[in-house]
Short mmCIF file of C-alpha atoms in Angstrom, two decimals:
data_model
loop_
_atom_site.label_atom_id
_atom_site.label_comp_id
_atom_site.label_asym_id
_atom_site.label_seq_id
_atom_site.Cartn_x
_atom_site.Cartn_y
_atom_site.Cartn_z
CA MET F 1 139.91 -6.06 68.21
CA LEU F 2 138.53 -9.32 66.79
CA LEU F 3 141.59 -11.24 67.99
CA GLY F 4 141.20 -9.73 71.45
CA ARG F 5 137.55 -10.79 71.57
CA ILE F 6 138.47 -14.34 70.53
CA LEU F 7 141.03 -14.53 73.33
CA GLU F 8 138.50 -13.20 75.85
CA LEU F 9 136.07 -15.95 74.81
CA GLU F 10 138.87 -18.44 75.53
CA GLY F 11 139.04 -17.10 79.10
CA TYR F 12 142.04 -14.75 78.84
CA GLU F 13 142.10 -11.23 80.27
CA VAL F 14 143.04 -8.94 77.39
CA PHE F 15 144.58 -5.46 77.45
CA HIS F 16 144.67 -3.31 74.31
CA ALA F 17 147.38 -0.85 73.25
CA LYS F 18 147.22 1.21 70.05
CA ASP F 19 150.98 1.75 69.61
CA ARG F 20 154.43 1.04 71.07
CA ALA F 21 154.33 3.89 73.62
CA SER F 22 150.95 2.90 75.06
CA GLY F 23 152.05 -0.75 75.03
CA ILE F 24 155.10 0.07 77.13
CA GLN F 25 152.94 2.00 79.60
CA MET F 26 150.56 -0.96 79.77
CA LEU F 27 153.42 -3.37 80.51
CA ARG F 28 154.60 -1.13 83.36
CA LYS F 29 151.15 -1.11 84.95
CA GLN F 30 149.81 -4.61 84.29
CA ASP F 31 151.15 -8.08 85.00
CA VAL F 32 151.17 -9.39 81.42
CA GLN F 33 152.23 -12.95 80.56
CA VAL F 34 151.90 -12.98 76.76
CA VAL F 35 152.26 -10.06 74.34
CA LEU F 36 150.80 -10.14 70.81
CA CYS F 37 152.53 -7.42 68.81
CA ASP F 38 152.35 -6.29 65.19
CA VAL F 39 155.70 -5.93 63.43
CA PHE F 40 154.67 -2.56 61.92
CA LEU F 41 153.65 -0.11 64.66
CA PRO F 42 152.69 3.56 64.21
CA ASP F 43 155.63 4.66 66.36
CA GLY F 44 158.11 1.81 66.16
CA ASN F 45 158.96 -1.71 65.13
CA GLY F 46 157.70 -4.87 66.77
CA VAL F 47 161.01 -6.67 66.20
CA GLN F 48 162.73 -4.03 68.32
CA MET F 49 159.96 -4.38 70.90
CA VAL F 50 161.03 -7.99 71.42
CA ALA F 51 164.44 -6.82 72.65
CA GLU F 52 162.84 -4.29 75.00
CA LEU F 53 160.40 -6.75 76.61
CA PRO F 54 162.75 -8.42 79.16
CA ALA F 55 163.32 -5.10 80.93
CA LEU F 56 159.57 -4.49 81.15
CA ALA F 57 158.25 -8.00 81.82
CA PRO F 58 161.15 -10.47 82.32
CA LEU F 59 159.03 -13.63 82.26
CA ALA F 60 156.58 -12.60 79.53
CA LYS F 61 156.58 -14.09 76.03
CA ILE F 62 156.00 -12.09 72.86
CA ILE F 63 154.42 -13.34 69.64
CA LEU F 64 154.90 -11.16 66.55
CA LEU F 65 152.20 -10.78 63.91
CA THR F 66 152.73 -9.34 60.43
CA ALA F 67 150.81 -9.00 57.18
CA HIS F 68 154.03 -8.88 55.16
CA GLY F 69 156.39 -11.47 56.55
CA SER F 70 160.06 -11.38 55.69
CA ILE F 71 162.78 -13.89 56.42
CA ALA F 72 165.05 -11.16 57.80
CA ASP F 73 162.44 -9.93 60.29
CA GLY F 74 161.58 -13.48 61.30
CA VAL F 75 165.22 -14.40 61.91
CA GLN F 76 165.87 -11.20 63.89
CA ALA F 77 162.71 -11.69 65.97
CA ILE F 78 163.76 -15.20 66.98
CA LYS F 79 167.29 -13.96 67.73
CA ASN F 80 165.72 -11.33 70.01
CA ASP F 81 163.95 -14.21 71.78
CA ALA F 82 160.44 -13.85 70.37
CA PHE F 83 158.25 -16.83 71.23
CA ASP F 84 157.03 -17.03 67.63
CA TYR F 85 156.62 -15.03 64.42
CA ILE F 86 153.53 -15.65 62.33
CA VAL F 87 151.98 -14.15 59.18
CA LYS F 88 148.45 -12.79 59.41
CA GLY F 89 146.00 -15.05 57.63
CA ASP F 90 147.53 -18.13 59.20
CA ASP F 91 147.01 -16.75 62.71
CA ASN F 92 143.33 -17.69 63.02
CA ARG F 93 144.07 -21.39 63.40
CA LYS F 94 147.45 -20.97 65.05
CA ILE F 95 147.00 -18.19 67.58
CA ILE F 96 144.95 -19.94 70.28
CA PRO F 97 147.23 -23.01 70.68
CA LEU F 98 150.25 -20.70 70.35
CA VAL F 99 149.07 -18.42 73.18
CA SER F 100 148.26 -21.50 75.26
CA ARG F 101 151.80 -22.85 74.81
CA ALA F 102 153.30 -19.46 75.63
CA MET F 103 151.18 -19.23 78.80
CA ASP F 104 152.27 -22.73 79.86
CA GLU F 105 155.92 -21.77 79.43
CA VAL F 106 155.44 -18.54 81.40
CA ARG F 107 153.77 -20.44 84.27
CA GLN F 108 156.55 -23.02 84.29
CA ASN F 109 159.26 -20.34 84.36
CA THR F 110 157.39 -18.47 87.09
CA ARG F 111 157.31 -21.60 89.27
CA LYS F 112 161.02 -22.21 88.67
CA ASN F 113 161.83 -18.60 89.49
CA ALA F 114 159.79 -18.76 92.71
CA ALA F 115 161.57 -21.96 93.76
CA LEU F 116 164.94 -20.25 93.41
CA GLN F 117 163.94 -17.36 95.66
CA PRO F 118 165.05 -17.89 99.28
CA ALA F 119 162.31 -17.93 101.88
CA GLN F 120 162.33 -14.72 103.87
CA THR F 121 162.29 -14.99 107.64
CA THR F 122 160.41 -12.25 109.49
CA PHE F 123 159.52 -11.74 113.13
CA ASP F 124 156.02 -13.04 112.33
CA SER F 125 157.54 -16.41 111.40
CA ILE F 126 159.13 -16.84 114.86
CA ILE F 127 156.75 -19.17 116.66
CA GLY F 128 156.53 -19.25 120.44
CA SER F 129 154.62 -17.66 123.29
CA SER F 130 157.06 -17.92 126.20
CA ARG F 131 157.89 -14.72 128.05
CA ALA F 132 161.61 -15.12 127.32
CA LEU F 133 161.07 -15.56 123.58
CA GLN F 134 158.65 -12.64 123.32
CA SER F 135 161.10 -10.45 125.24
CA ALA F 136 163.90 -11.44 122.83
CA VAL F 137 161.67 -10.67 119.83
CA LYS F 138 160.78 -7.21 121.19
CA MET F 139 164.45 -6.41 121.79
CA ALA F 140 165.41 -7.63 118.31
CA GLN F 141 162.66 -5.51 116.74
CA LYS F 142 164.05 -2.43 118.45
CA VAL F 143 167.58 -3.25 117.30
CA ALA F 144 166.48 -3.81 113.70
CA ALA F 145 165.75 -0.13 113.19
CA THR F 146 169.23 0.95 114.36
CA ASP F 147 172.76 0.72 112.97
CA VAL F 148 174.33 -0.85 116.05
CA CYS F 149 176.29 -4.12 115.86
CA VAL F 150 174.42 -7.15 117.18
CA LEU F 151 175.67 -10.22 119.06
CA LEU F 152 173.26 -13.16 119.25
CA THR F 153 174.06 -15.80 121.86
CA GLY F 154 172.48 -19.17 122.50
CA GLU F 155 173.03 -22.90 122.21
CA THR F 156 173.24 -24.50 118.78
CA GLY F 157 169.75 -24.93 117.34
CA THR F 158 168.06 -22.23 119.39
CA GLY F 159 167.40 -20.00 116.38
CA LYS F 160 170.25 -17.49 116.21
CA LYS F 161 170.26 -17.52 112.42
CA VAL F 162 166.46 -17.14 112.35
CA PHE F 163 166.72 -14.07 114.57
CA ALA F 164 169.54 -12.65 112.43
CA GLN F 165 167.44 -13.05 109.27
CA ALA F 166 164.40 -11.49 110.96
CA VAL F 167 166.46 -8.50 112.15
CA HIS F 168 167.86 -8.08 108.66
CA GLN F 169 164.47 -8.26 106.94
CA ALA F 170 163.00 -5.69 109.36
CA SER F 171 165.89 -3.27 108.86
CA PRO F 172 166.43 -0.64 106.16
CA ARG F 173 169.30 -2.87 104.97
CA HIS F 174 167.15 -5.80 103.88
CA GLY F 175 168.17 -5.46 100.22
CA CYS F 176 171.69 -6.77 100.96
CA HIS F 177 172.59 -9.86 102.95
CA SER F 178 175.66 -12.00 103.48
CA ALA F 179 176.30 -14.96 105.78
CA PHE F 180 179.81 -16.14 106.67
CA SER F 181 181.07 -19.34 108.26
CA LYS F 182 184.39 -19.79 110.06
CA GLU F 183 185.97 -21.52 107.04
CA LEU F 184 186.14 -18.35 104.98
CA LEU F 185 189.63 -16.96 104.56
CA GLU F 186 190.71 -13.55 105.81
CA SER F 187 191.20 -12.37 102.25
CA GLU F 188 187.53 -13.05 101.53
CA LEU F 189 186.32 -11.06 104.53
CA PHE F 190 188.85 -8.25 104.65
CA GLY F 191 190.20 -8.12 101.09
CA HIS F 192 193.78 -8.01 99.87
CA THR F 193 196.08 -6.08 97.57
CA ALA F 194 197.89 -7.35 94.49
CA GLY F 195 201.00 -9.28 95.44
CA ALA F 196 199.94 -9.85 99.05
CA PHE F 197 200.39 -13.59 98.52
CA THR F 198 200.93 -16.08 95.71
CA GLY F 199 198.03 -15.89 93.32
CA ALA F 200 196.89 -12.41 94.38
CA VAL F 201 197.21 -10.81 90.95
CA LYS F 202 194.94 -7.83 91.62
CA ASN F 203 193.32 -5.88 94.42
CA LYS F 204 190.21 -7.49 95.87
CA LYS F 205 187.58 -5.88 98.07
CA GLY F 206 186.70 -7.80 101.21
CA LEU F 207 183.14 -8.88 101.92
CA PHE F 208 182.95 -6.36 104.76
CA GLU F 209 183.38 -3.63 102.16
CA VAL F 210 181.23 -5.30 99.50
CA ALA F 211 178.36 -5.56 102.02
CA ASP F 212 178.32 -1.77 102.34
CA GLY F 213 174.84 -0.66 103.31
CA GLY F 214 173.80 -4.21 104.18
CA THR F 215 174.18 -6.66 107.04
CA VAL F 216 177.19 -8.88 107.75
CA PHE F 217 176.26 -12.06 109.63
CA LEU F 218 179.15 -14.03 111.13
CA ASP F 219 177.75 -17.43 112.07
CA GLU F 220 179.22 -19.26 115.11
CA ILE F 221 181.91 -16.63 115.62
CA GLY F 222 182.76 -18.29 118.94
CA GLU F 223 184.06 -21.30 117.03
CA MET F 224 186.55 -19.26 115.00
CA GLU F 225 190.23 -19.40 115.81
CA TYR F 226 191.13 -17.02 118.63
CA GLY F 227 193.59 -15.12 116.43
CA PHE F 228 190.91 -14.53 113.82
CA ARG F 229 188.22 -13.03 116.08
CA PRO F 230 190.03 -9.75 116.89
CA ASN F 231 190.30 -9.00 113.18
CA CYS F 232 186.51 -9.21 112.87
CA CYS F 233 186.08 -6.82 115.79
CA VAL F 234 188.68 -4.40 114.44
CA HIS F 235 187.11 -4.26 110.99
CA SER F 236 183.64 -3.81 112.49
CA LYS F 237 184.89 -0.83 114.52
CA ARG F 238 186.78 0.59 111.54
CA ALA F 239 183.54 0.73 109.59
CA ASN F 240 183.08 4.32 110.79
CA LEU F 241 186.66 5.43 110.07
CA SER F 242 187.89 7.01 106.86
CA VAL F 243 189.25 3.85 105.26
CA TRP F 244 185.82 2.20 105.59
CA ALA F 245 183.59 5.26 105.93
CA THR F 246 180.49 5.42 103.76
CA ARG F 247 177.18 7.23 103.84
CA ASN F 248 175.56 4.05 105.12
CA PRO F 249 177.98 2.32 107.50
CA ARG F 250 177.83 -1.44 107.59
CA ARG F 251 176.07 -3.23 110.43
CA SER F 252 177.55 -6.50 111.72
CA MET F 253 175.60 -9.30 113.36
CA CYS F 254 177.41 -12.13 115.10
CA ALA F 255 176.12 -15.33 116.63
CA SER F 256 177.85 -17.41 119.27
CA LEU F 257 177.28 -19.90 122.04
CA PRO F 258 176.92 -18.30 125.49
CA PRO F 259 180.10 -18.22 127.64
CA ARG F 260 180.80 -21.55 129.30
CA THR F 261 181.32 -21.54 133.05
CA ALA F 262 183.75 -23.87 134.77
CA THR F 263 182.29 -26.53 137.05
#
């Protein structure tokens, strides 16, 4: 309690838990950055708690406190990725700078993690007020809720990929996403069996099958070789047949330039 009060005076928001079980419940409900945990808990062991923390709060840091420090516990705690392991009595002068360092590391890792997350494109991020654009957005919003295949046409740079991402994010399939360019080999898209060609040592699922329940986006399909395009169409249609059938059939989205007319 005293330690919690000291941390509150330093400007930290503090949550209290009396044992391991209540601590786990707290971590599931609250966004906690730093955990201060006793090694000896009424219903468990703090060293084991270190190993459990990543599943509960992946970016949080845990500092172990003990009145009876042992080399074995200290070594195991660090192996389990504890931020630090300190003996009570020394904690009064160490704990504040230690918590500050742990918080700094959590913030730094949070920023790095956020930078790695791809920006999500939604219909709200499509900027424009023209009648044609608003009509296209309304049509795309209707399509997003269905399982039909989608063909996006337009000149290069007109936003086909943006529309594809917005449709995907607005659909029930937004948890799975793949984008393909024309350079990908047939074996990557459609899969192959062992021995199909030199180097094929085992069966491999194609990305059409791996994307089950998600969205397949074929970028610039009009630029693919003519002999390759029918295969894409065949596999899209076969998605509802037994060889490809699933509870959640795949949806394909393709983008291409509009047909060129002779002059």
